[in-house]
């Protein structure tokens, strides 16, 4: 029961998009998420003004299938248009119902 | 005091100097950024504070006195972005979405430039109607919407455009400004006196810190000026003068004093760098901050702060002298 | 000014309006949250500030004058949670740990409600003893402890209950309040005058921002009201009136002025939403914030703010008139 | 020496519990930890009031055995009672003595 | 295209060193990074005063080769001298050019 | 008021009491830390605020009046770290890099100690030259550089030493202080009056919060005192008195008033705990904060605050009385 495999999807995105992204993710079916304030720089340069409050880093633990859906959605609606990147990794959780 | 002395006094006021200090700090790569949370706290304070003060003044004003100026201001809010969009076409050859983004910025206005104008006119002992902050709030929004609409015309948008508009209208800057207005109008001078030391006494000091931060951000944009090109610089310096003249004219025609008309000119000339960038970012992601933010923050804002404000007060005097 | 005018003035004071604005903002889904760090900074300021002011007043008071009111306040702090716990049994049928959690909240008190009462009585030009902030600090803690003990009775707790109590007593709100009292009492009026512009002048303004944030949080709890049920609403509105009457009586009997007794009534009626929730969270995790926080923040707090304070001042007048 | 395998245990918990959790972890034997401020939502809803300052995200790098002990401890004392979740993943560190 | 393997390198370091570290990393060739404010404790004790503003946590997604270079650089210039630790893990990204 | 009364008044001023409260809170393990962002915001405010005030005073001063004191202060900034380094050799047997680190701290100075001295002398109604804040800024830097150079002598450094120096000079504390000076000097009293309620009125209150936080940090260092050893304590208490006497002498010789000379003594005696630790951290990572920060913050800072300031004012009186 303790070593359930899940995906940790991490998204870094400009602050202004935070609430839109969270809404979208919950529509896609994520059950929970954690957000921290972040700063950063990337190959595109900061496409938004720094004036708007930096980036946020959002982490959500999901099933592998949901991960696919999230990445599809980001590809279509975020990655090209906004200062946004995403990566995923394997994590182990202990309570299935939670994620 | 003559106009030159006033201009110098404006230039040497703590907020303007703090902006210059921010530019300087960027030049020597000194990191003076306040923590993000504090910076957001300051802008929160400025927005609600200006709203409250405007609301208090609004309550003290006669309806008959302010009705016309409000109508005039709404008209300006719809006219100015059109004008900007049209002029930008032949001038810069930018695509419609870039022009729309710029129009949204120049159609909206700037709290900080407004405050600098108020301080300037106070020093010059020119009378200004108390309810100008109401007009600031009124002018904040229509320009953004018109600019976004102009940009979206002819675009096949996949993103939900209405969703973005709702996000803009329920965003921090609009709601704090409008909420402050409401709060001020209900509480009136009696209630305001309880919070005056906080929202009144500290205002210029907080503004000074905020402008230091804006200077840092503008400093980073100066490098983009070359990329932006001379035509954008011409627009960023020339358009405010046109918009100001329009604003002053509307102000005088709707019955404002010379001081009030000057402020309406400043509001018209000022371009937004808080509400509009956030809105454009959400609704028009293809537009480039390297263009609109650079124009608004690194060209027009310092121009208005340093040259514009005294200049518009001279124009207002002249137009009023012509019997307008 | 009659009581209705006072009530209206209370309702239209900036802090109360800011609370309403926060509720409104939640309703239209506008995100006006201050950054967490700033919010914590504001509550830090309010806690130590009220402590310092209470300490300065304490130093200026005669021991003979304050001894009885302090004893009375401690008695209230132990009696009120018992009363709440007992009334909640037949009224709500909640399990003991939920009732204990509620008792801890209603046994403790609220800095913000206290401050609103002070402003109210100042406007009404009613004399209030300076050392009431001392009583605020005194009332903060015993209620929490009694509430937790009532809840834990008959529970086989695995978590270390003493550990939680130590965490509560060395928590920010208690230590800042007590530390401020100490600092104020040692520095006295002479020292206080150096920091008055900061801790005094800005207080109401900072409180206004803080209440805006509380309004946002309370707004999110309003949805829980339905789940909580009508009996909790009855408790949240009825119990404060009982507690206030008790507090006023104790105040008058221990020699407080009518204004002072009103404030002790307000302190008794007010429920905690800073110290108590943190304590209950640590010591009674099984209790549900959907019940205690909703009752405290979304029912009792606005009730006291809007209706309670003027009502209790009328009750105090009446009881004093009866020769109490 | 450079590719030593360790476990990264990440715990998201309501702010009020931060110092208690850190104390417990050090009692269990962790040698270090890193904390960042976080916000979030989860399937249980925010069980604590938002009034208390959001969540914190705590990360600690530990041996696989210590990971087991930590998760046991969380299961017994935190996961059911508080707004708290935990996940773990594999990481590589370069200095054994440090973790 | 979607499952490109990269390394996530996480560095926790005392605040005062933030800008120097970022400069060094970009000289080594990282294309982007994300920084969050952090607090923590470790086996060396806080070698810097808390007075200077805690730690920062820096994350950067890089190729395996670049990861080696970064760790070499940290070994030589940071790990012994400063309050600094580093760990790495495997992540999946979807856009090669970005990292 | 005699010197003892003044010392007591100093001891019971809110900032000093707040420091004590911080120590106390650490002792009972209460967590009163402000959020990092707010703490950084406060130190930002203090640095730029003191700079602005110094700049305003600088502008009002005659060049002929301040030239000599500035030269004297620079000389002190180079002499004091040498002295510290030399005394530390025979006294403590610490390696050169530790002694250099300490020399950098004692060669630089402390804004907070300075401010406490100003408040002390104001209460004592002793005249102090307005431009002392300029000397504070002047003394901040040279000591750090000399200390680092002394430490690096004979070390085969792999880290780029020049890089570190640049980082120090473009670091927050130096640039804010110098930038504030510039801003104040350009804006003058007229401009300053606009921001006085913010940078002036709130100063002591903000300082009080800041010292509470410093007390917390110092409290954690007290455990290191044992490790540091009695010789470090002797240095931390004895060296300030030597440095103060030197500073007072230089002050009187360069034409400062008794009050001004006292302040220059305090500046000389004070050791840095903001700029210097950051600089030493960057340039001398092998030096141990358990030594330099403990000495500076947990020994010398409270010593100066409590005993040093009144003592140096007596020394200044005495030296001036001797016709110096
Ligand atoms: N290689 C990377 N590693 C970690 N974070 C990155 C990386 N590239 C970009 N980011 C983050 O993603 C944000 C947006 O990147 P960009 O769209 O390239 O401006 C940046 O501000 C960084 O916070
Ligand atoms: N699936 C998830 N992914 C990431 N973080 C989560 C997830 N579920 C819960 N959390 C975090 O854990 C906290 C507590 O969750 P809960 O106990 O469900 O309220 C939330 O506030 C989130 O920050
Ligand atoms: N085992 C660990 N797990 C997570 N973070 C750690 C660990 N050890 C140290 N750290 C972080 O690294 C910083 C420096 O550690 P140290 O150099 O041991 O003082 C600490 O302040 C922590 O934030
Ligand atoms: Na405009
Ligand atoms: Na109560
Ligand atoms: Na010194």
Coordinates of C-alpha atoms in Angstrom, one line a residue, chain A residues 14-17 19-20 23-24 39 46-54 77 81-83, chain B residues 33 36 39-40 158-159 163-164 167 214 217 220-221 273 277 281-283 285 289 293 297:
Chain A
X14 CA 4.4 33.7 -14.9
X15 CA 2.4 34.9 -12.0
X16 CA -0.4 36.5 -13.9
X17 CA -1.5 33.1 -15.2
X19 CA -5.3 31.3 -11.2
X20 CA -6.2 30.4 -14.8
X23 CA -8.7 26.4 -12.8
X24 CA -7.7 24.5 -15.9
X39 CA 11.8 33.9 -9.8
X46 CA 11.0 36.8 -19.3
X47 CA 8.2 37.3 -21.7
X48 CA 6.1 39.0 -19.1
X49 CA 7.2 42.1 -17.3
X50 CA 8.9 41.5 -14.0
X51 CA 6.3 44.1 -13.0
X52 CA 3.7 41.5 -12.5
X53 CA 5.2 39.5 -9.7
X54 CA 7.6 36.9 -10.9
X77 CA -2.7 26.6 -24.4
X81 CA 2.3 31.7 -25.5
X82 CA 3.4 32.3 -22.0
X83 CA 6.6 32.1 -19.9
Chain B
X33 CA 14.9 45.0 -5.5
X36 CA 8.4 40.6 -4.1
X39 CA 6.6 45.3 -3.5
X40 CA 3.2 43.9 -4.0
X158 CA -8.6 30.2 -29.7
X159 CA -8.2 31.6 -26.2
X163 CA -12.6 35.0 -19.9
X164 CA -9.6 37.3 -20.1
X167 CA -10.0 38.3 -15.3
X214 CA 9.9 51.0 -11.0
X217 CA 12.4 47.6 -13.8
X220 CA 16.3 46.8 -17.4
X221 CA 14.0 47.8 -20.3
X273 CA 2.2 50.0 -16.5
X277 CA 0.4 45.0 -18.9
X281 CA -0.5 39.5 -20.9
X282 CA -3.6 37.5 -20.2
X283 CA -5.6 38.4 -23.3
X285 CA -0.1 36.8 -25.1
X289 CA 6.3 43.2 -23.6
X293 CA 6.2 47.8 -21.6
X297 CA 7.6 52.4 -18.7

